[in-house]
Coordinates of C-alpha atoms and ligand atoms in Angstrom, one line a residue:
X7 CA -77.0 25.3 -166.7
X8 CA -77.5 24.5 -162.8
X9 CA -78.7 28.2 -162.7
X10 CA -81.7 27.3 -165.0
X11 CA -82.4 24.3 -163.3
X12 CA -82.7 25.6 -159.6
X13 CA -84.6 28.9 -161.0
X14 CA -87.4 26.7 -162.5
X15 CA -88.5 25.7 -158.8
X16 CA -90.2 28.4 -158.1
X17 CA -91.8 28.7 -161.4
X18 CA -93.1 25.0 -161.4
X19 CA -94.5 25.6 -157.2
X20 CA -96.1 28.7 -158.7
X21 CA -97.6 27.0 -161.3
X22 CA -99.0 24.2 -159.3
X23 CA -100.0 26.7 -157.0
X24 CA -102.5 28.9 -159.4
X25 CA -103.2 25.0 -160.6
X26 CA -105.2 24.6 -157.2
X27 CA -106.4 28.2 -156.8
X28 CA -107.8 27.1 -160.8
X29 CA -109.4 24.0 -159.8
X30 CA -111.2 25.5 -156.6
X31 CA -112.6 28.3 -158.6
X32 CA -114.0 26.0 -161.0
X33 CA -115.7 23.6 -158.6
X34 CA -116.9 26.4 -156.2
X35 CA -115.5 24.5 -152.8
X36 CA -114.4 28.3 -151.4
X37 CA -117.7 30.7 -152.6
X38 CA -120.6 28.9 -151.2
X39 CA -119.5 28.6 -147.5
X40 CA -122.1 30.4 -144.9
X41 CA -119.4 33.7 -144.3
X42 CA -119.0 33.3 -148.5
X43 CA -119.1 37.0 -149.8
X44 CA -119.6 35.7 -152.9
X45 CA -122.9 34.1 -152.0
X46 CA -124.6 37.8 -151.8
X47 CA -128.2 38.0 -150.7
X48 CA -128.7 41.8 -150.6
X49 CA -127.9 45.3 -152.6
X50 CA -125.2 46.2 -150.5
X51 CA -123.2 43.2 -150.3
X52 CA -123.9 42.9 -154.1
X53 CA -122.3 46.4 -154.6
X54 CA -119.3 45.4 -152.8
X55 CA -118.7 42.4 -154.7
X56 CA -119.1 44.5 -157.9
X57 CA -116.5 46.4 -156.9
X58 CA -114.8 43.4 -155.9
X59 CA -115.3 42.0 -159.5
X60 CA -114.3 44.7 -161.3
X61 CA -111.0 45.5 -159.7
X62 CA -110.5 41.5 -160.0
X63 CA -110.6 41.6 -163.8
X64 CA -108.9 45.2 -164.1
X65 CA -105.8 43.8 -162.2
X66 CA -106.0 40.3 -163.8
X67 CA -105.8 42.0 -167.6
X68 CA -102.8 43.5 -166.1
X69 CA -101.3 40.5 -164.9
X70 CA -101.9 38.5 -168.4
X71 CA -100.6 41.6 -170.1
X72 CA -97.5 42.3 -167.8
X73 CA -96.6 38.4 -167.8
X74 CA -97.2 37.7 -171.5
X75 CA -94.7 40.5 -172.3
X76 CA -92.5 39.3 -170.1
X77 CA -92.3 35.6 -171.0
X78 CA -92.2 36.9 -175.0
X79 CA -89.0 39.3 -173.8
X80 CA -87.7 36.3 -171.9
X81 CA -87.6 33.3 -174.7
X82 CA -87.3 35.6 -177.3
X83 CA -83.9 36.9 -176.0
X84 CA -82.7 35.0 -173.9
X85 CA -79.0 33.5 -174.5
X86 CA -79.0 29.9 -176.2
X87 CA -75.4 29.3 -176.7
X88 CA -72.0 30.3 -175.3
X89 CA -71.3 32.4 -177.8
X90 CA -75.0 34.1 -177.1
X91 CA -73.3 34.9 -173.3
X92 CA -70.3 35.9 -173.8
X93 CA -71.9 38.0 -177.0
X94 CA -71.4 42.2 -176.6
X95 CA -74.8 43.9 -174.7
X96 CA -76.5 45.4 -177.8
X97 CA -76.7 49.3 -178.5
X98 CA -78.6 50.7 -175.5
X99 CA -81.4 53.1 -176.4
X100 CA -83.0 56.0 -173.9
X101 CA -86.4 55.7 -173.7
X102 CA -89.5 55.8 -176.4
X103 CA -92.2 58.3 -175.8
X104 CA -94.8 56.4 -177.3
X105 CA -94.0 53.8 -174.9
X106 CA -94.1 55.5 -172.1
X107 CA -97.3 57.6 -172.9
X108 CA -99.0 54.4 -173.8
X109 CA -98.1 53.1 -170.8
X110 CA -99.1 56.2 -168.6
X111 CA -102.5 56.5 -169.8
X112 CA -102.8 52.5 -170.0
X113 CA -102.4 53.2 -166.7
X114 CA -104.4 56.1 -165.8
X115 CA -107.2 54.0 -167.8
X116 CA -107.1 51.1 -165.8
X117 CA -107.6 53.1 -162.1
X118 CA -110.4 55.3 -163.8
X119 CA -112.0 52.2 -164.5
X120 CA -111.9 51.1 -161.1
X121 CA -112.5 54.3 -159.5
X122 CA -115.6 55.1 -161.2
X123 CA -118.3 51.9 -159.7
X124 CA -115.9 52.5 -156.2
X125 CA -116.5 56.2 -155.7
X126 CA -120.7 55.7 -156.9
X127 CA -120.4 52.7 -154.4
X128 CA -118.8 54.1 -151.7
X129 CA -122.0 56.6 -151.4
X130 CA -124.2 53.6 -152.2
X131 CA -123.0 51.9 -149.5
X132 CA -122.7 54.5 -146.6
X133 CA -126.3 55.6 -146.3
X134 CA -130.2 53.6 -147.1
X135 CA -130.9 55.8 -150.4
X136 CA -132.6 58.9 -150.6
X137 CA -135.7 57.5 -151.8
X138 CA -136.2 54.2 -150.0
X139 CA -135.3 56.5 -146.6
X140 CA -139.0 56.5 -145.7
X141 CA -139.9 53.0 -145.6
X142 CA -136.2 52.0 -143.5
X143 CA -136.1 50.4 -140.6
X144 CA -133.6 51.4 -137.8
X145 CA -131.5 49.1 -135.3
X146 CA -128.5 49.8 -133.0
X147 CA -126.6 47.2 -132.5
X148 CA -124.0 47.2 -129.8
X149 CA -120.6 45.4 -129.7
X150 CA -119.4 43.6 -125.9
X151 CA -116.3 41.5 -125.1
X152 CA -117.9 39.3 -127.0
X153 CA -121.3 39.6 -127.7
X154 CA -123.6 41.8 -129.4
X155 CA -126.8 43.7 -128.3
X156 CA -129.2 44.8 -130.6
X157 CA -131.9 47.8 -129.7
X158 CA -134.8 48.4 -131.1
X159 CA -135.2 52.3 -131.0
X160 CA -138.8 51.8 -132.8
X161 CA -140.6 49.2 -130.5
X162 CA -141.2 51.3 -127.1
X163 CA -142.3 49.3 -124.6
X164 CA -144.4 50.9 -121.8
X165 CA -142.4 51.8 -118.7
X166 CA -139.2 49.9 -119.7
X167 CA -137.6 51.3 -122.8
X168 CA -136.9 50.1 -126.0
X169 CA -137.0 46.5 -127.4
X170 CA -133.4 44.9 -126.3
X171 CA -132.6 41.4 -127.9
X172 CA -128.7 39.7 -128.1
X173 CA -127.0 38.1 -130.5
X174 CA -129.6 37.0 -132.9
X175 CA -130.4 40.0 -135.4
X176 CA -133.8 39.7 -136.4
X177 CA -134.9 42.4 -139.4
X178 CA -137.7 42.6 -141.7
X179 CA -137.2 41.0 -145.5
X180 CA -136.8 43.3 -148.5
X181 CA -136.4 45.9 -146.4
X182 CA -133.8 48.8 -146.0
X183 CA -132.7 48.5 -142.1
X184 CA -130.1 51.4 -140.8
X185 CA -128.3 50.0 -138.5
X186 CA -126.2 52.2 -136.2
X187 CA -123.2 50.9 -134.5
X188 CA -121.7 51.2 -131.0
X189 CA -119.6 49.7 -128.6
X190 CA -119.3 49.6 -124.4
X191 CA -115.3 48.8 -124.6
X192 CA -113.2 47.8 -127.2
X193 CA -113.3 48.6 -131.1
X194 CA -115.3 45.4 -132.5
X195 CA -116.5 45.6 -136.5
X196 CA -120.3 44.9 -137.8
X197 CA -119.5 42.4 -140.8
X198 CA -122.6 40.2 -142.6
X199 CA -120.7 38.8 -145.0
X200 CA -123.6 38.2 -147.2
X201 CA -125.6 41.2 -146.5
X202 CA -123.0 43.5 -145.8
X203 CA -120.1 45.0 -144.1
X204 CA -117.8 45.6 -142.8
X205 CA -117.7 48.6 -140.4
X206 CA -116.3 49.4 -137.2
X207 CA -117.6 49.8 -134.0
X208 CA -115.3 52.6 -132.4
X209 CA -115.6 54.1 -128.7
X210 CA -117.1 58.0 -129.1
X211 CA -118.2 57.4 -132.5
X212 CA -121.4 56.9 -134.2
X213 CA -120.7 54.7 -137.1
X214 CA -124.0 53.0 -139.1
X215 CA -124.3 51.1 -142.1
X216 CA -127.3 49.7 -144.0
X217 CA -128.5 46.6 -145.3
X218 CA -131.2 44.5 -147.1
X219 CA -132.0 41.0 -147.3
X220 CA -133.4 40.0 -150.6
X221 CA -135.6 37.3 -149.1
X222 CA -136.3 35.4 -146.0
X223 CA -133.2 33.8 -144.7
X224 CA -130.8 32.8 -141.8
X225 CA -127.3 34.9 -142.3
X226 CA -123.9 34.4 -140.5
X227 CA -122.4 38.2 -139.0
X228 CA -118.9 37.7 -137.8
X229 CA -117.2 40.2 -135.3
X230 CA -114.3 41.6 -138.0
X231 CA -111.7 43.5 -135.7
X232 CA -109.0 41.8 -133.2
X233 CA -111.0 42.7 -129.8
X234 CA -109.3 40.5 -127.4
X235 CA -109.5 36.7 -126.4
X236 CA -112.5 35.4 -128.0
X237 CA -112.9 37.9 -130.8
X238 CA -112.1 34.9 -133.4
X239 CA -115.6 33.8 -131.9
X240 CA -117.3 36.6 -131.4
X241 CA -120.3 35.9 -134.2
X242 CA -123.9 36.9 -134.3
X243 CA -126.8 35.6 -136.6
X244 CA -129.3 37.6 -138.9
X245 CA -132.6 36.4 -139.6
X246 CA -134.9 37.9 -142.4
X247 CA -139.0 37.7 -141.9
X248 CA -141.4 38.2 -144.2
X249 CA -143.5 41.3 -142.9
X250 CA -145.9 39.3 -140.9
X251 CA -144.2 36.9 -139.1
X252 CA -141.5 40.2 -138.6
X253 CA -144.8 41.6 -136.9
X254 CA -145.7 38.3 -134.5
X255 CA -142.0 38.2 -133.7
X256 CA -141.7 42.0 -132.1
X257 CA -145.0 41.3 -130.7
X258 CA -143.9 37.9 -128.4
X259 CA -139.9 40.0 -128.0
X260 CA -142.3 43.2 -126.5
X261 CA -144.0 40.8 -124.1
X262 CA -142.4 40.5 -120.6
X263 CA -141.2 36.7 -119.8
X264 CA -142.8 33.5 -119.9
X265 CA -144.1 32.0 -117.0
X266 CA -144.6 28.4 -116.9
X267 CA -147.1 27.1 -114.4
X268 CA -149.4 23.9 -115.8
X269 CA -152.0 26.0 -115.4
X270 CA -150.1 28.8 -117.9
X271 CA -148.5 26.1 -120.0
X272 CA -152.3 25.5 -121.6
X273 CA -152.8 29.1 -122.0
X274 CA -149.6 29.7 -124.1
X275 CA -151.0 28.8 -127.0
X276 CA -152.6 32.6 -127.0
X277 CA -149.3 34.3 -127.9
X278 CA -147.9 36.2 -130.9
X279 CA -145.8 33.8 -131.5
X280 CA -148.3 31.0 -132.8
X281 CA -147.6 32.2 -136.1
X282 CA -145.0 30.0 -136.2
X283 CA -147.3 27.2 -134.0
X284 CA -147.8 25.5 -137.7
X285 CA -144.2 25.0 -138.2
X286 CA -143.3 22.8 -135.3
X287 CA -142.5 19.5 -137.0
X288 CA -141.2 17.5 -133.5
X289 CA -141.5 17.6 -129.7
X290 CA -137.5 16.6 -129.6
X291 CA -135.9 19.9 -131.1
X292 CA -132.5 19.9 -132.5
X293 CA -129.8 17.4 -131.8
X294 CA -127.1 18.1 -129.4
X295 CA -123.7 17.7 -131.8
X296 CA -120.7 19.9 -130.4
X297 CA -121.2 23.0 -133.0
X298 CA -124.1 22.2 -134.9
X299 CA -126.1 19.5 -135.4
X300 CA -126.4 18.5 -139.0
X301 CA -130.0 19.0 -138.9
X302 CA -129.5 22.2 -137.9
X303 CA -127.0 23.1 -139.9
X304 CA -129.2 21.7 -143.1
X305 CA -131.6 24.2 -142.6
X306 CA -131.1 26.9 -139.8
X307 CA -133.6 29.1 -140.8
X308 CA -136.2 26.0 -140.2
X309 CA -134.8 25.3 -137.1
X310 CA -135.2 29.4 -135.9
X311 CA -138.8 29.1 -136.6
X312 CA -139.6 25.9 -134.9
X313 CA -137.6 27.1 -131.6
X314 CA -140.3 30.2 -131.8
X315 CA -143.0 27.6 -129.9
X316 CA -143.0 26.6 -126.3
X317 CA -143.5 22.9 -126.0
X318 CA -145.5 22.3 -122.9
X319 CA -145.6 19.2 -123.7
X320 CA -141.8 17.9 -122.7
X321 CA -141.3 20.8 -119.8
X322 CA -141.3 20.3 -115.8
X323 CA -142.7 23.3 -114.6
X324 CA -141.3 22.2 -110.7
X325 CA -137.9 22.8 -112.6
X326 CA -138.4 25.9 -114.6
X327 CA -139.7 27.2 -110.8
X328 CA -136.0 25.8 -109.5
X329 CA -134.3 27.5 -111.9
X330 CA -135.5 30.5 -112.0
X331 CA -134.7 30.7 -107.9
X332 CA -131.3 29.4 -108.9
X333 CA -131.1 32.6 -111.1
X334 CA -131.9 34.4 -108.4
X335 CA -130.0 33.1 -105.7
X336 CA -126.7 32.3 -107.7
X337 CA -126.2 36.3 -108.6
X338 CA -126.9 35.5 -112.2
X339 CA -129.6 38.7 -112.0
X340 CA -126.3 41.1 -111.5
X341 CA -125.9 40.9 -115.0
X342 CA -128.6 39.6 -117.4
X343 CA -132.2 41.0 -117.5
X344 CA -134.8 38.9 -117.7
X345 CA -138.4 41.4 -117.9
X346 CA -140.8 40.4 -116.0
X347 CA -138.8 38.1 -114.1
X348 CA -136.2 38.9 -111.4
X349 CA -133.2 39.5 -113.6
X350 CA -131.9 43.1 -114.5
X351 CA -128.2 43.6 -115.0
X352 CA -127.0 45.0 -118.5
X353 CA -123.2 43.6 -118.7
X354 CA -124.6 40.3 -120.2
X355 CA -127.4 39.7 -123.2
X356 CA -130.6 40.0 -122.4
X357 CA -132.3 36.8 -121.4
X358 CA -136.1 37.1 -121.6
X359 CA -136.7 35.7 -124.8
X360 CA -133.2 33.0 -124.8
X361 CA -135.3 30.2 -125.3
X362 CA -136.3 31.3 -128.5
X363 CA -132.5 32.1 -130.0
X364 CA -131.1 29.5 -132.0
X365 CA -127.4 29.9 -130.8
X366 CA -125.8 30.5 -127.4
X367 CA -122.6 32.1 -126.2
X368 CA -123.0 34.5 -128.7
X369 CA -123.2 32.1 -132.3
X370 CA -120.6 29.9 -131.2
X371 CA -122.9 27.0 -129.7
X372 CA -126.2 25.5 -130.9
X373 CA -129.4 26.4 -128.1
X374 CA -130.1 23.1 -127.5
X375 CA -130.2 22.0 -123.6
X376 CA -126.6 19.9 -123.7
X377 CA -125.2 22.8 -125.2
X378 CA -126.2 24.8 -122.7
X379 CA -125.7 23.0 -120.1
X380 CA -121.7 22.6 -120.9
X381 CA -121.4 26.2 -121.6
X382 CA -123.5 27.3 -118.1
X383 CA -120.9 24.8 -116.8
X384 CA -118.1 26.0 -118.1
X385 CA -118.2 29.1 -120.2
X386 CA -114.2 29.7 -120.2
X387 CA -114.2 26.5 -122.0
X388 CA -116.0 27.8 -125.0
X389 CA -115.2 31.5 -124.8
X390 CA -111.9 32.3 -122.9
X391 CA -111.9 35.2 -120.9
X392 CA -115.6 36.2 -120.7
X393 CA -117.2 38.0 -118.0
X394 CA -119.8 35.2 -116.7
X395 CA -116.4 33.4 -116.3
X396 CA -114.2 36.0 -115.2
X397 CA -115.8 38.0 -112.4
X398 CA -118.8 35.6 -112.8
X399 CA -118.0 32.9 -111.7
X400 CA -114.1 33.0 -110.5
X401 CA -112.3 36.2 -109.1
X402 CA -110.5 37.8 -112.6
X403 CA -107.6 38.4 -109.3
X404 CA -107.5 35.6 -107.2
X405 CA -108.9 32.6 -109.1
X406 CA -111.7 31.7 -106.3
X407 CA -114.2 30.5 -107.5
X408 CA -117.1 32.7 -106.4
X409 CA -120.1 30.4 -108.0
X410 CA -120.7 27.2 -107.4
X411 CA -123.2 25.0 -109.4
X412 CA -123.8 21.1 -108.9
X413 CA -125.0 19.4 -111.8
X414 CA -128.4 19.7 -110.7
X415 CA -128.6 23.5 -110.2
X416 CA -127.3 23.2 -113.8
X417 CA -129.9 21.5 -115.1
X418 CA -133.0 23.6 -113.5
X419 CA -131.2 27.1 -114.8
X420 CA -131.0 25.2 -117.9
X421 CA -134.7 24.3 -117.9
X422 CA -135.6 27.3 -116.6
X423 CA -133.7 29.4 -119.5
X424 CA -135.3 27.4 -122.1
X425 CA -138.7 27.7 -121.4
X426 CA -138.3 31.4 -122.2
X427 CA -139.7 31.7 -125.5
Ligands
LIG514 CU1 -115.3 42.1 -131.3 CU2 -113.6 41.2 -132.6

């Protein structure tokens, strides 16, 4: 008897257990989260979750099969009295073919069922199909301790080389983009949760995968392969255009950086990039919460389109002018590029369009000027072990510190990097 009452334990935790699992299912709490991939906004990621699906309701007839034998075997047989204990094992047989035929080819059944939308998938998934090949759009994206660079083999421009953008993935809606996958160091992995993924990014090896965004639309990407200190925060963003506005946002990236004179500031108005002039709702931009302000957060893809426009309005060009001598003169050149401006180093994201990115320190901070500020601050405090920390600012050997900034050196490179639209 105290047998059957310390054996029920685990029965009743694994019960309560599948009780929760039950009751988050049914009201949703886990699939609707921005890195959900069961939230899918594109063929791909669809596919996957097919797949997904399928081998979820494959293994779960399985499971109700399997256990409902089992409990039947179990209180049909099981020993009531003491006489039932103590009773003779009855005659032991060897075996039934039927059984164990049926059970084989129940078997064999169940993996041919999941083999058959895997395998078709598996092709599906590796390459844009044949016949939507011609109207694809191709990207390289590049993975960094612990950043991502995104290329732009398509959009030349004259005397530089191709388009070059970080961390924010911006790709045409409804269409088929190949993107191909690098990295400078470590193995990092592509992953979109709701577009698609995932894929690695492996030293000496020219990995791609494809994806398409149904509609318009702000995604999450998510670096998906241990690569060091910050690769839990490692993230990127995706953001779907319609074709036009896809159009008027390679034409203001192809453009060298803003300059912001008062006698420029008037003039700005000229750009690609008033397309998106219509959207600006307010002159204060987002809020300056420690991730993401909940305005922000409410509607991202809003809040990517309204950072598009330069606001003359609330900028100090005698600041912007500081700061972009502070950039100068406080080495930060060495390592970002900023076209048309002084900066040309390649170990950092390119800078020349920041201002117009809706997330800093590669997705982990909102682009407002606070959240800048702390980050240009103190970068090891958000990402441990990067480079603008390590080797940036301090000696990776010693600890000196090898860049100083005051508060108010902060605060022009700050103004300065947001004006860049
Ligand atoms: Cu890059 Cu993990």
């Amino acid at each position: 008897m105290r047998h059957a009452s310390v054996s029920r334990k685990p029965a009743r935790f694994l019960c309560a257990f599948l009780l929760l699992v039950w009751l988050a299912l049914l009201t949703g709490c886990w699939l609707d989260g921005p890195q959900s991939t069961f939230d899918v906004k594109g063929p791909v990621a669809r596919a996957q979750l097919n797949v997904f699906m399928v081998t979820v309701y494959v293994t779960a007839f399985i499971f109700v099969v399997v256990g409902s034998v089992l409990a039947f075997a179990t209180l049909k047989f099981k020993a009531r009295t003491t006489a039932d204990d103590q009773a003779e094992p009855p005659p032991q047989s060897h075996g039934n073919f039927l059984v164990e035929i049926g059970l084989v080819s129940a078997s064999v059944l169940c993996l041919v069922i999941i083999a058959i939308p895997t395998l078709r998938n598996i092709w599906f998934t590796y390459d844009v199909p044949e016949e939507q090949r011609t109207g694809a759009y191709e990207i390289t994206a590049t993975g960094y301790q612990w950043w991502f660079r995104f290329e732009y083999p398509g959009e030349q421009i004259n005397g530089v080389g191709p388009l070059v953008t970080g961390n924010e993935l911006v790709i045409p809606a409804g269409r088929p983009v190949r993107i191909n996958l690098r990295t400078v160091d470590v193995i990092h992995s592509f992953w979109v949760p709701k577009l698609a993924g995932k894929v690695d990014m492996i030293p000496n090896r020219a990995n791609h995968l494809w994806l398409r965004a149904d509609e318009p639309g702000y995604f999450h990407g998510q670096c998906a392969e241990f690569c060091g200190d910050s690769h839990a925060i490692m993230r990127f963003r995706v953001i779907a255009l319609p074709a036009t506005e896809f159009a008027a946002w390679l034409a203001n990236q192809e453009q060298p950086a803003r300059v912001v004179s008062p006698a420029a500031a008037s003039a700005s108005g000229d750009r690609p990039h008033a397309v998106f002039a219509s959207l600006k709702t307010s002159g204060g931009g987002a809020g300056d919460a420690l991730s993401g302000s909940p305005e922000f957060d409410a509607n991202p893809y809003a809040a990517w389109r309204e950072r598009q426009v330069a606001d003359p309005a609330h900028e100090n060009p005698a600041l912007i002018a500081e700061g972009r001598r502070l950039f100068q003169e406080k080495t930060c050149i060495a390592c970002h590029t900023i076209r048309g401006h002084e900066g040309v180093g390649v170990t950092g994201p390119d800078l020349t369009h920041v201002g117009a990115r809706t997330t800093i320190a590669a997705g982990v901070l909102e682009n407002t000027p606070a959240r800048m500020h702390d980050w240009i601050a103190d970068p090891n405090h958000f990402k441990p072990g990067n480079k603008m920390y390590n080797g940036g600012y301090t000696d990776p050997e010693s600890g000196q510190r090898l860049v100083n900034l005051n508060d108010t050196e902060v605060n022009a490179l700050v103004a300065y990097l947001q004006s860049l639209k």
